[in-house]
Short mmCIF file of C-alpha atoms in Angstrom, two decimals:
data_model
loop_
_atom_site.label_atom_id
_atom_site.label_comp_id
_atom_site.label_asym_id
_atom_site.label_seq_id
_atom_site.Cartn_x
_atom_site.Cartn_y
_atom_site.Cartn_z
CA UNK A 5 180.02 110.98 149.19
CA UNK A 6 182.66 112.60 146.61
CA UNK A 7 182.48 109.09 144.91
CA UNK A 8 180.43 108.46 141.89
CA UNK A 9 181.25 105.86 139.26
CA UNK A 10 180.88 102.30 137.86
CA UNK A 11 179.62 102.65 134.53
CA UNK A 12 179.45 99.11 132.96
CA UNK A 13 182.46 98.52 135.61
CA UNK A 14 182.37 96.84 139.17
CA UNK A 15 183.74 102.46 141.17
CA UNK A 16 199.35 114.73 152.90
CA UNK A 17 214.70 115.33 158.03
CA UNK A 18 216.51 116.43 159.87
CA UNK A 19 216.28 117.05 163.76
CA UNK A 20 218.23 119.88 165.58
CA UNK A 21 219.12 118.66 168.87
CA UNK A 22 217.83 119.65 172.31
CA UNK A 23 220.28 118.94 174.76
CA UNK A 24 222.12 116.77 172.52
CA UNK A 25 221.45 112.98 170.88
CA UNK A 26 220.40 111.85 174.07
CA UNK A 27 217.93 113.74 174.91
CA UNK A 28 216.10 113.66 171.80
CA UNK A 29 216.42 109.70 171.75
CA UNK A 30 214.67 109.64 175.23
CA UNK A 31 212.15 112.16 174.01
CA UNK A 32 211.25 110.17 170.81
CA UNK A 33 210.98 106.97 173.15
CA UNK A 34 208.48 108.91 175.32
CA UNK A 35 206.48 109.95 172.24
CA UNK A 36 206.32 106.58 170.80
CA UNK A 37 205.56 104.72 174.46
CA UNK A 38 202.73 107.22 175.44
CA UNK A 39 201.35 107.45 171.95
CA UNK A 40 200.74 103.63 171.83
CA UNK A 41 199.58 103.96 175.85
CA UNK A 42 196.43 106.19 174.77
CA UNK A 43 195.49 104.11 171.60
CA UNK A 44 195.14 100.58 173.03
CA UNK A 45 194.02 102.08 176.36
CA UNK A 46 190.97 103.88 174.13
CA UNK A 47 190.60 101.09 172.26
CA UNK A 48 189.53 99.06 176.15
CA UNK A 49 187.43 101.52 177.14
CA UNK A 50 186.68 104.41 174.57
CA UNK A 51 187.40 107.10 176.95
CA UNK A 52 188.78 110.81 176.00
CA UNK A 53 192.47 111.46 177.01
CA UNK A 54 194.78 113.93 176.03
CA UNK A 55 198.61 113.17 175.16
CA UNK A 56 201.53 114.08 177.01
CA UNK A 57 203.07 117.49 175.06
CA UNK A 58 206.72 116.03 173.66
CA UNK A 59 209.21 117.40 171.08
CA UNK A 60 208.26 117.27 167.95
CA UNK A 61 210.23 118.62 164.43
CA UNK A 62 208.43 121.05 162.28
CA UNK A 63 208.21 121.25 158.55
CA UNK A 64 211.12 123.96 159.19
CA UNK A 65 213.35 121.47 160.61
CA UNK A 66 213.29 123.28 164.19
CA UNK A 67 212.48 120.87 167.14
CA UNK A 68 209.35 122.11 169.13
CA UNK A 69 206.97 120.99 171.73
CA UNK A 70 203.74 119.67 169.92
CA UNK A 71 200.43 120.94 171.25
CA UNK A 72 198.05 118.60 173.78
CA UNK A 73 196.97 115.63 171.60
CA UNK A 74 193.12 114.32 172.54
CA UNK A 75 192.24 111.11 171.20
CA UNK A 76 189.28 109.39 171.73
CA UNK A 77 185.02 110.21 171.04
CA UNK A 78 184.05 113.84 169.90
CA UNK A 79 181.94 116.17 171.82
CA UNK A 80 179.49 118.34 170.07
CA UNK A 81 181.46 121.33 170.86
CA UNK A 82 184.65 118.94 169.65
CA UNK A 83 182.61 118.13 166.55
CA UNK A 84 182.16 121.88 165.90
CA UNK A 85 185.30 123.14 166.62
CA UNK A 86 186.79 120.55 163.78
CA UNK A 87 184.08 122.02 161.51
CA UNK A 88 184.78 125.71 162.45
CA UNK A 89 188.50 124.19 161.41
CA UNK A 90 188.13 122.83 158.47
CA UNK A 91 185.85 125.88 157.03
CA UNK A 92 188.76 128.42 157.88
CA UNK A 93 191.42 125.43 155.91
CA UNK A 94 188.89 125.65 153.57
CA UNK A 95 188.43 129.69 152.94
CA UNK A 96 192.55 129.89 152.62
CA UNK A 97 193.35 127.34 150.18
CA UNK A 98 189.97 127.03 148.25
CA UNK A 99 189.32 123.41 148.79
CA UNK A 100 187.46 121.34 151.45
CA UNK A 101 190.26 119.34 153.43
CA UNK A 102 187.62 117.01 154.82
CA UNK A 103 185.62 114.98 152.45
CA UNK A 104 181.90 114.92 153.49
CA UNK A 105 182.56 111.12 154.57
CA UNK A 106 184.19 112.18 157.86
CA UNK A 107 182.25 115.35 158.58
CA UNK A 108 179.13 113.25 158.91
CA UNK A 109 181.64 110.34 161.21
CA UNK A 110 182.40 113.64 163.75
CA UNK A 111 179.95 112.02 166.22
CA UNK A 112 180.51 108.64 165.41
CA UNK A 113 182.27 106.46 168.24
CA UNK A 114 183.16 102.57 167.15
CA UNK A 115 186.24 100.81 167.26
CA UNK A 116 187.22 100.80 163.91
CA UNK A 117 187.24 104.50 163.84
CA UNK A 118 189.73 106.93 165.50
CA UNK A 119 189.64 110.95 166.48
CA UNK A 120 192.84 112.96 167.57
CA UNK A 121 192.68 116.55 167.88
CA UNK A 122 195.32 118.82 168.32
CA UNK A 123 195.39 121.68 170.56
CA UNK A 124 197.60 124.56 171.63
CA UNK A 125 198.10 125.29 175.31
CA UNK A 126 194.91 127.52 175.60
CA UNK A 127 192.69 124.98 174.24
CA UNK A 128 192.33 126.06 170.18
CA UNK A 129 191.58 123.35 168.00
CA UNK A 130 194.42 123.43 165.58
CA UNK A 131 194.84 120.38 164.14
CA UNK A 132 192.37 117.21 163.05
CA UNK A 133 192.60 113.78 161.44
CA UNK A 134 190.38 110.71 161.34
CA UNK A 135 191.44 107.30 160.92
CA UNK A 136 188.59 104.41 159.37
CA UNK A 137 190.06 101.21 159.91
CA UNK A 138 186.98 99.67 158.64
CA UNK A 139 188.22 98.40 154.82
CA UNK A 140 190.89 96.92 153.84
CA UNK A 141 193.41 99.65 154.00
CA UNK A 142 192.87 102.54 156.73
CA UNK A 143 192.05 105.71 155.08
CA UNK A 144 193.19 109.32 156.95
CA UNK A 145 192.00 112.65 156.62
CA UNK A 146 193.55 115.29 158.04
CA UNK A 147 193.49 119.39 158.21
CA UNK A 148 195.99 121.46 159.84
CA UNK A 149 194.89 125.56 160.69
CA UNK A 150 196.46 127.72 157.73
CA UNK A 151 198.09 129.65 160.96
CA UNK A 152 199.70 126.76 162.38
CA UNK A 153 201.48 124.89 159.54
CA UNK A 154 204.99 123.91 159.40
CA UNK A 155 205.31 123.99 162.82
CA UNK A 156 205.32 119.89 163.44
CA UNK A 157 201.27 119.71 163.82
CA UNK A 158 200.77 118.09 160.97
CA UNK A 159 204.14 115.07 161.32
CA UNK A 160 202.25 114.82 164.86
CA UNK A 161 198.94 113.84 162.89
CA UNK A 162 200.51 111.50 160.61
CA UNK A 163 202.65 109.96 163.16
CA UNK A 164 199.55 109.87 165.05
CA UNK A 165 197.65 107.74 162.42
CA UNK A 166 200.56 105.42 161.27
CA UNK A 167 201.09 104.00 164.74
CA UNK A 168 196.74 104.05 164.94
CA UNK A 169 196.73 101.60 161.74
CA UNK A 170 199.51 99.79 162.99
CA UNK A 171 197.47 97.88 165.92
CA UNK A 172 194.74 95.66 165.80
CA UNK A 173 191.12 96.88 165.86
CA UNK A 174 190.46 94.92 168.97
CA UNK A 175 193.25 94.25 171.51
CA UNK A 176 193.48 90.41 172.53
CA UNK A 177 191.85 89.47 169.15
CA UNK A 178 194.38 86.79 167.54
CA UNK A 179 195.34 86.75 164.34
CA UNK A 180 194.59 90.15 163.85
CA UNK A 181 197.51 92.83 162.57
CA UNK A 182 197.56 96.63 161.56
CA UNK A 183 196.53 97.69 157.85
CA UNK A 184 198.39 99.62 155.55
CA UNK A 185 197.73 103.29 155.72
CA UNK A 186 196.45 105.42 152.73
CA UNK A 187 195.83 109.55 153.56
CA UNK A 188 193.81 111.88 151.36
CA UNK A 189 195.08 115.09 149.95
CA UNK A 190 191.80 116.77 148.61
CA UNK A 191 192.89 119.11 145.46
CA UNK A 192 196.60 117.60 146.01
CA UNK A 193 197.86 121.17 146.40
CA UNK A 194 201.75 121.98 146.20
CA UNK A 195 202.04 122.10 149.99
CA UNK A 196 200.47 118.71 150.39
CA UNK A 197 202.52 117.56 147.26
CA UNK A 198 205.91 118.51 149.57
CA UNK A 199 204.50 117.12 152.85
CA UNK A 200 203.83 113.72 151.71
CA UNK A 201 207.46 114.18 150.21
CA UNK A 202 208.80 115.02 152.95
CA UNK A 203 207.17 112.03 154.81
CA UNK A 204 207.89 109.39 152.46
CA UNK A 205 204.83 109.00 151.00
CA UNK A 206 203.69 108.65 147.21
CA UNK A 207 200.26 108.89 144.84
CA UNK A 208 198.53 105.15 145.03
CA UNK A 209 194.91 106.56 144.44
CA UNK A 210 193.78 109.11 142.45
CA UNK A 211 189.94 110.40 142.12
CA UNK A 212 189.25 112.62 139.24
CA UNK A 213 186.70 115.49 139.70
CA UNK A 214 184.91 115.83 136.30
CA UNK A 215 182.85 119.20 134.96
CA UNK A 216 180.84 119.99 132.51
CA UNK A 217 178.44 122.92 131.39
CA UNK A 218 174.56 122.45 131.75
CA UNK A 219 171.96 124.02 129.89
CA UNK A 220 170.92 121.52 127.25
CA UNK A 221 168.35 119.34 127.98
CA UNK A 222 168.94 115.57 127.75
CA UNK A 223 167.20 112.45 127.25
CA UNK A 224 164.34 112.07 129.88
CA UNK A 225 162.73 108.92 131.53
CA UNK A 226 160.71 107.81 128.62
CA UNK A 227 164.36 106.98 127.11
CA UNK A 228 165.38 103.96 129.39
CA UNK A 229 167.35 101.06 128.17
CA UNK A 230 164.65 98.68 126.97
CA UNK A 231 163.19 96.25 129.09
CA UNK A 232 163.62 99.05 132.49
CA UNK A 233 161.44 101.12 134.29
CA UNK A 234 162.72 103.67 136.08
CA UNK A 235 161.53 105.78 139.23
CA UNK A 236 162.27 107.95 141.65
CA UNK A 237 163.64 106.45 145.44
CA UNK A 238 160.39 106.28 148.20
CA UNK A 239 161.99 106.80 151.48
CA UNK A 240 161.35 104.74 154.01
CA UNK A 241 160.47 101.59 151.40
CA UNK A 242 163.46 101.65 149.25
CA UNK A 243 166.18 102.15 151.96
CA UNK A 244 167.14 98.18 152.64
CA UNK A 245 166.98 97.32 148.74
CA UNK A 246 169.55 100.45 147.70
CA UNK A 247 171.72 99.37 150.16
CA UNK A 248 171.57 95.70 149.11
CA UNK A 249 171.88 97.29 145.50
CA UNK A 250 174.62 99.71 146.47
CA UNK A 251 176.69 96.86 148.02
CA UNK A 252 176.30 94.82 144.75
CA UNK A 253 177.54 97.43 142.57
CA UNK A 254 180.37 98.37 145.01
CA UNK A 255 181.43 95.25 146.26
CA UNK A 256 184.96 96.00 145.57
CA UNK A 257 185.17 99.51 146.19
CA UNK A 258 186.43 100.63 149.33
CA UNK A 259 184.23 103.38 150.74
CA UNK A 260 180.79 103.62 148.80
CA UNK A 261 180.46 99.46 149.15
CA UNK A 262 180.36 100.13 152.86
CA UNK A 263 177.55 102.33 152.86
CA UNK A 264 174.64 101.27 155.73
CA UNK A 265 171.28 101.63 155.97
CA UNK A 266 172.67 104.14 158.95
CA UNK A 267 174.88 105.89 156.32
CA UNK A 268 172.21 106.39 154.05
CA UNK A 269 169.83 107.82 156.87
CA UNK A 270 172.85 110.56 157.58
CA UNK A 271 172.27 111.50 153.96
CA UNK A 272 168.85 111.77 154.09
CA UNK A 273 168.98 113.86 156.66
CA UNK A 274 170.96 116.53 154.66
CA UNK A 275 169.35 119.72 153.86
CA UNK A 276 170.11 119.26 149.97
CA UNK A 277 168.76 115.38 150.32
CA UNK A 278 165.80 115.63 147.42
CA UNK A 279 164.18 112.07 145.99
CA UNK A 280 163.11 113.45 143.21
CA UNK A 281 166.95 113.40 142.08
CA UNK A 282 167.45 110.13 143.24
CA UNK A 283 166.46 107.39 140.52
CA UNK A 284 166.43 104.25 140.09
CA UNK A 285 166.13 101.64 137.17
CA UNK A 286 163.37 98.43 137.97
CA UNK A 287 164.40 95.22 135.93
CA UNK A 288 161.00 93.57 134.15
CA UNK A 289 160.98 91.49 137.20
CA UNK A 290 160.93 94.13 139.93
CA UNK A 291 163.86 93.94 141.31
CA UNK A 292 166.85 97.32 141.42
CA UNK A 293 169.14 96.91 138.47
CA UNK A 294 170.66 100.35 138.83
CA UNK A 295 170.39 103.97 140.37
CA UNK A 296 171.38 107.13 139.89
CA UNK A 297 171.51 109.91 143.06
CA UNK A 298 172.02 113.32 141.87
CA UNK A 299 172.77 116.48 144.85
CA UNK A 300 172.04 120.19 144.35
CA UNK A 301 174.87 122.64 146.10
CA UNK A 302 174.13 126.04 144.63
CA UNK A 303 175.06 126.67 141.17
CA UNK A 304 176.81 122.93 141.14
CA UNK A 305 174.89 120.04 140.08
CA UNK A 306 176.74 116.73 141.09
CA UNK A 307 175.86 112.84 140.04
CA UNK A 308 176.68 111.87 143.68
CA UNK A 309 176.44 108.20 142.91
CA UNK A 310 175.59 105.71 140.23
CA UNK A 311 175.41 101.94 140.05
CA UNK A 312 174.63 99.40 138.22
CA UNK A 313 174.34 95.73 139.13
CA UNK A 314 176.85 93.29 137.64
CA UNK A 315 173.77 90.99 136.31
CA UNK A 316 172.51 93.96 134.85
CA UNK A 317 175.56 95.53 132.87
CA UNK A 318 175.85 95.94 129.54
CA UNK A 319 172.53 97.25 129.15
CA UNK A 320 173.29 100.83 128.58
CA UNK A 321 171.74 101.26 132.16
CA UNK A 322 174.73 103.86 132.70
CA UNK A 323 174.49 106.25 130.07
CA UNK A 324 170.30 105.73 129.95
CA UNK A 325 170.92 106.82 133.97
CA UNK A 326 173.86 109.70 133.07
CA UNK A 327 171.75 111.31 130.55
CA UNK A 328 168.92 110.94 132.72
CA UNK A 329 170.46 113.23 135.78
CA UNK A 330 171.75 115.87 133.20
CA UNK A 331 167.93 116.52 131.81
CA UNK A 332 166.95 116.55 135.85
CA UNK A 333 169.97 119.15 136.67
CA UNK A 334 169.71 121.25 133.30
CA UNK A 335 166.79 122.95 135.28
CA UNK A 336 168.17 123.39 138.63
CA UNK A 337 171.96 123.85 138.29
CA UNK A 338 174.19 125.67 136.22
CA UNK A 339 177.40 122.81 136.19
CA UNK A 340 177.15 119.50 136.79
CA UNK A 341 180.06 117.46 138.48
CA UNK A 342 181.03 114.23 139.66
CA UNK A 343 183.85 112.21 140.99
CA UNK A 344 185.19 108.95 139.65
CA UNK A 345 188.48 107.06 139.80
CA UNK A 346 191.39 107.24 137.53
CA UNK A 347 191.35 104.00 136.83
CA UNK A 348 187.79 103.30 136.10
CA UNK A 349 188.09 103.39 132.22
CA UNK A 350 184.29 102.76 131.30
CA UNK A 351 183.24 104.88 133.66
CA UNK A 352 185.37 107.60 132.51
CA UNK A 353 184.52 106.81 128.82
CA UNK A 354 181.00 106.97 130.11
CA UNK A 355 181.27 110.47 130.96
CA UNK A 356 183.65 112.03 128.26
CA UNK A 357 180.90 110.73 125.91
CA UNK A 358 178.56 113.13 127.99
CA UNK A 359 180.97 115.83 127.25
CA UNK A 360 182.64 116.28 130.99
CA UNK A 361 186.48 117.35 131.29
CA UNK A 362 188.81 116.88 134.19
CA UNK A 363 188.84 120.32 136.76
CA UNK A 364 190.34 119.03 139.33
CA UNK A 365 191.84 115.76 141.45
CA UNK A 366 191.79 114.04 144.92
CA UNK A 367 194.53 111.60 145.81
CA UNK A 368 195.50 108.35 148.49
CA UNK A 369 199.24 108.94 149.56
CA UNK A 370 200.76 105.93 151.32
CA UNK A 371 204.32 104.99 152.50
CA UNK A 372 206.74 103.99 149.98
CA UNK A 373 207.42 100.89 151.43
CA UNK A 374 203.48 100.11 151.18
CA UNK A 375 203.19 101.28 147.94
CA UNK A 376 205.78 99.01 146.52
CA UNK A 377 204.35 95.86 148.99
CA UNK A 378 200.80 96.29 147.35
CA UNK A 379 201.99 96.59 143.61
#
């Protein structure tokens, strides 16, 4: 979910001719014409095609042909080969490039969601990115093989999902225009930092991945803020009230607001899913004030998610529930983690309090020219 937050608080130049200016002027037209071609034609009908191959500039500034483009609905053997992908990204620069968001969205197929995969000639997945177009903004995620970079596959991705969140979701719809584009550099490593230079792009989001030692043993159930009972999440009953809950807590975040009754199903179906980390606080009258869902990954404990409804705030629901999933992961972990956003003060107070420190971050690039349009 690599979200977890709301505490008291609503929580990736120059072209060397080919041929001279001519032809790389035709070749650019070509790009741009077949590129928009295979997005509103899978947009009608969903279907899998694969991209013309057309010049494209590398990170190097040399002018190459970019590798077969497929956009369109995953196979399983698709789906795997963009796993297989993002493990060996993974292994080289010691950071998942692909939040868990999109790995679970590999067999998804709607229209608010795109797929392109990149390809050399003898069919090697080399290159991934996945545009949602389902908030407000569209959010990317992309991964390039460690062997293949700075050879144009990754401009070709970009390119790929600027011109994706440029149309409408559904063609003949009126009224309806593109959405700004926002792309996620997990770790924000110094290659990433010079790509999104290089492309024009600059920091709008950043989420801050917080660590702290376990060991000690904290304040158990018996401990709630007064006038709460809280419990552990019964699948199967509690499903459409966390969501409802979820969705109140979120309503102005842009990913973990979105979350489904589907969504939470994909989760459940995770091998580290476990209820008896997954809490949640009961108001006097019965109803879900708050919750707290905590995820065991080896030695790494994480607070995957907590919430707290706005009627319910200012309870001390957040550091009753914080406190709460540190005495739950003292005994099964030996670090506990969690993700929140830089700009979510009292949930970031919240947690200093509980003695994490910042290890690491995750940030949104977008376009200049966005950047200064949504200021």
């Amino acid at each position: 979910m690599r979200v977890s937050e709301l505490l008291g608080a609503s929580r990736r130049p120059g072209t060397t001719p080919i041929g001279g200016a001519r032809a790389v002027t035709v070749a650019g037209l070509l790009l741009v014409v077949g590129t928009l071609t295979v997005l509103l034609d899978r947009r009608r009908s969903h279907t899998r095609r694969e991209r013309p191959r057309s010049p494209t500039t590398g990170d190097d500034g040399c002018v190459r042909m970019a590798p077969p483009l497929q956009i369109g609905p995953l196979s399983p053997r698709d789906a795997d080969d963009v796993r297989a992908l993002a493990a060996d990204a993974a292994r080289v620069d010691g950071v998942a490039p692909l939040s868990e968001q999109p790995l679970l969205r590999l067999a998804t197929d709607e229209g608010w969601l795109t797929h392109a995969v990149a390809r050399t000639k003898h069919g090697q997945v080399i290159g991934y990115v996945q545009v949602d177009r389902g908030g407000d903004d569209a959010s990317a995620e992309l991964v390039v093989h460690p062997d293949h970079r700075r050879s144009g596959v990754g401009r070709l991705l970009l390119r790929t999902a600027e011109r994706d969140a440029t149309l409408p979701q559904f063609g003949g719809t009126a009224g309806q225009r593109g959405k700004p584009l926002r792309v996620w550099a997990h770790g924000n490593l110094p290659p990433a930092q010079g790509f999104a230079r290089s492309a024009g792009y600059v920091v709008v989001r950043e989420l801050l991945f917080l660590t702290r030692p376990l060991g000690d043993r904290h304040p158990g159930p018996d401990d709630a803020a007064h006038g709460y009972t809280i419990r552990t999440f019964v699948p199967g009953r509690d499903d459409d009230a966390w969501v409802d809950l979820n969705a109140r807590a979120f309503a102005t975040h842009p990913e973990q607001g979105r979350i489904t009754v589907s969504d939470l199903h994909d989760r459940m179906a995770e091998p580290w899913f476990d209820p008896s980390g997954f809490f949640l606080a009961e108001a006097p009258d019965g109803t879900l004030a708050g919750f707290l869902w905590t995820k065991v990954d080896g030695d790494d404990g994480e607070i995957y998610a907590v919430g707290v409804d706005p009627d319910h705030q200012g309870h001390g629901l957040g550091g009753t529930l914080t406190g709460i999933a540190l005495d739950h992961l003292s005994t099964r972990a030996r670090r506990a983690t969690l993700y929140v956003d830089g700009d979510n003060t009292a949930a970031r107070a919240t947690y200093e309090r509980a003695g994490f420190t910042r290890s690491a971050v995750d940030v949104q690039y977008a376009a200049a020219s966005d950047a200064m349009i949504g200021a």
